[in-house]
Structures are given as C-alpha cells and as structure tokens.
Amino acid sequence: HCAHAMDLLASMNVYRRVVEMRSFSAAARDLSISNAAASKHVAALEERLEARLIERTTRKLAVTPAGAAYYERIKRILTKGLVTADGR
C-alpha cells in the first residue's frame, strides 16, 4: 500500500511539472526521467481518475478543464507534503 501511495505521489509530481513546463520532454529532463516514463506517469493518473488530463498532439499539449482542476488540487497537496517533509 505504501509503495502505491509513493507511485501516486511520483505521478502527481510528474503531472505538475508537465503542466508547469507545458512539455513532457522539458518535465522529463527537469525530473531526470525519460519521456516515456513521464508519459506513463500521466497516463496512469488519467486511468486512475478516468479522465483525460492533457490533450496531446504532435505540436503541443493542452490541459483539459479536468486537468486544470486536478492540477490546482495536487499543487496544494504536493506543496503541503513538501513543507511537512521539511519539518515546517
């Protein structure tokens, strides 16, 4: 169960970076993971949520309304988690 929660947090963090950087490849470079790994993390979240978070085309990436709402939710969760891990 703990490993599953860690995977979920990792996927949320990858998704946050993809949205912030507006690019899978830039987010992957930033996180030192492959493009394929970044894509798998986002796909896993989409499957879990049963919702498309990002519309992918060869030229660009667009965050869906569901994706934008999810981003706002996880940004708070991840920020709170980082602050707690810091001991503050």
Coordinates of C-alpha atoms in Angstrom, one line a residue:
H1 CA 0.0 0.0 0.0
C2 CA 2.8 2.4 0.9
A3 CA 4.6 1.7 -2.5
H4 CA 1.3 2.5 -4.3
A5 CA 1.0 5.8 -2.4
M6 CA 4.6 6.7 -3.4
D7 CA 3.9 5.8 -7.0
L8 CA 0.8 8.1 -6.9
L9 CA 2.8 11.0 -5.4
A10 CA 5.5 10.5 -8.1
S11 CA 2.9 10.6 -10.8
M12 CA 1.3 13.7 -9.3
N13 CA 4.7 15.4 -9.2
V14 CA 5.4 14.5 -12.8
Y15 CA 2.0 15.7 -13.9
R16 CA 2.6 19.0 -12.0
R17 CA 5.9 19.6 -13.8
V18 CA 4.4 18.7 -17.3
V19 CA 1.6 21.3 -16.7
E20 CA 4.0 23.9 -15.4
M21 CA 6.5 23.4 -18.2
R22 CA 3.9 22.8 -20.9
S23 CA 6.0 20.0 -22.2
F24 CA 6.6 16.3 -21.5
S25 CA 10.2 16.4 -22.6
A26 CA 11.1 19.5 -20.6
A27 CA 9.4 18.0 -17.5
A28 CA 11.2 14.7 -18.1
R29 CA 14.6 16.5 -18.3
D30 CA 13.8 18.5 -15.2
L31 CA 13.0 15.4 -13.3
S32 CA 15.8 13.3 -14.8
I33 CA 13.4 10.6 -16.2
S34 CA 12.7 9.5 -19.8
N35 CA 10.0 11.0 -21.9
A36 CA 8.3 7.5 -21.9
A37 CA 8.4 7.4 -18.1
A38 CA 6.8 10.9 -17.9
S39 CA 4.1 9.9 -20.3
K40 CA 3.4 6.7 -18.4
H41 CA 3.0 8.6 -15.1
V42 CA 0.4 10.9 -16.7
A43 CA -1.3 8.0 -18.4
A44 CA -1.5 6.2 -15.0
L45 CA -3.1 9.2 -13.4
E46 CA -5.6 9.5 -16.3
E47 CA -6.5 5.9 -16.0
R48 CA -6.9 6.1 -12.2
L49 CA -9.1 9.3 -12.5
E50 CA -10.9 8.0 -15.6
A51 CA -10.4 11.4 -17.1
R52 CA -8.2 12.9 -19.8
L53 CA -5.9 15.5 -18.1
I54 CA -3.9 16.5 -21.1
E55 CA -4.8 16.6 -24.8
R56 CA -1.6 15.6 -26.7
T57 CA -0.9 16.5 -30.3
T58 CA 2.4 16.2 -32.1
R59 CA 2.8 20.0 -31.9
K60 CA 1.5 20.9 -28.5
L61 CA 0.0 19.9 -25.3
A62 CA -3.2 21.4 -23.9
V63 CA -4.5 20.9 -20.3
T64 CA -8.2 19.9 -20.3
P65 CA -10.6 21.6 -17.8
A66 CA -10.5 18.4 -15.7
G67 CA -6.7 18.5 -15.9
A68 CA -6.6 22.1 -14.8
A69 CA -8.8 21.4 -11.8
Y70 CA -6.7 18.4 -10.9
Y71 CA -3.5 20.5 -11.2
E72 CA -4.8 23.0 -8.6
R73 CA -5.8 20.2 -6.2
I74 CA -2.4 18.4 -6.4
K75 CA -0.4 21.6 -6.2
R76 CA -1.8 22.2 -2.7
I77 CA -1.3 18.6 -1.7
L78 CA 2.3 18.4 -3.0
T79 CA 3.3 21.8 -1.5
K80 CA 1.8 20.8 1.8
G81 CA 3.6 17.4 1.6
L82 CA 6.9 19.1 0.9
V83 CA 6.5 21.6 3.7
T84 CA 5.7 18.7 6.1
A85 CA 8.7 16.7 4.9
D86 CA 10.8 19.8 5.6
G87 CA 9.6 19.7 9.2
R88 CA 7.9 23.1 8.9

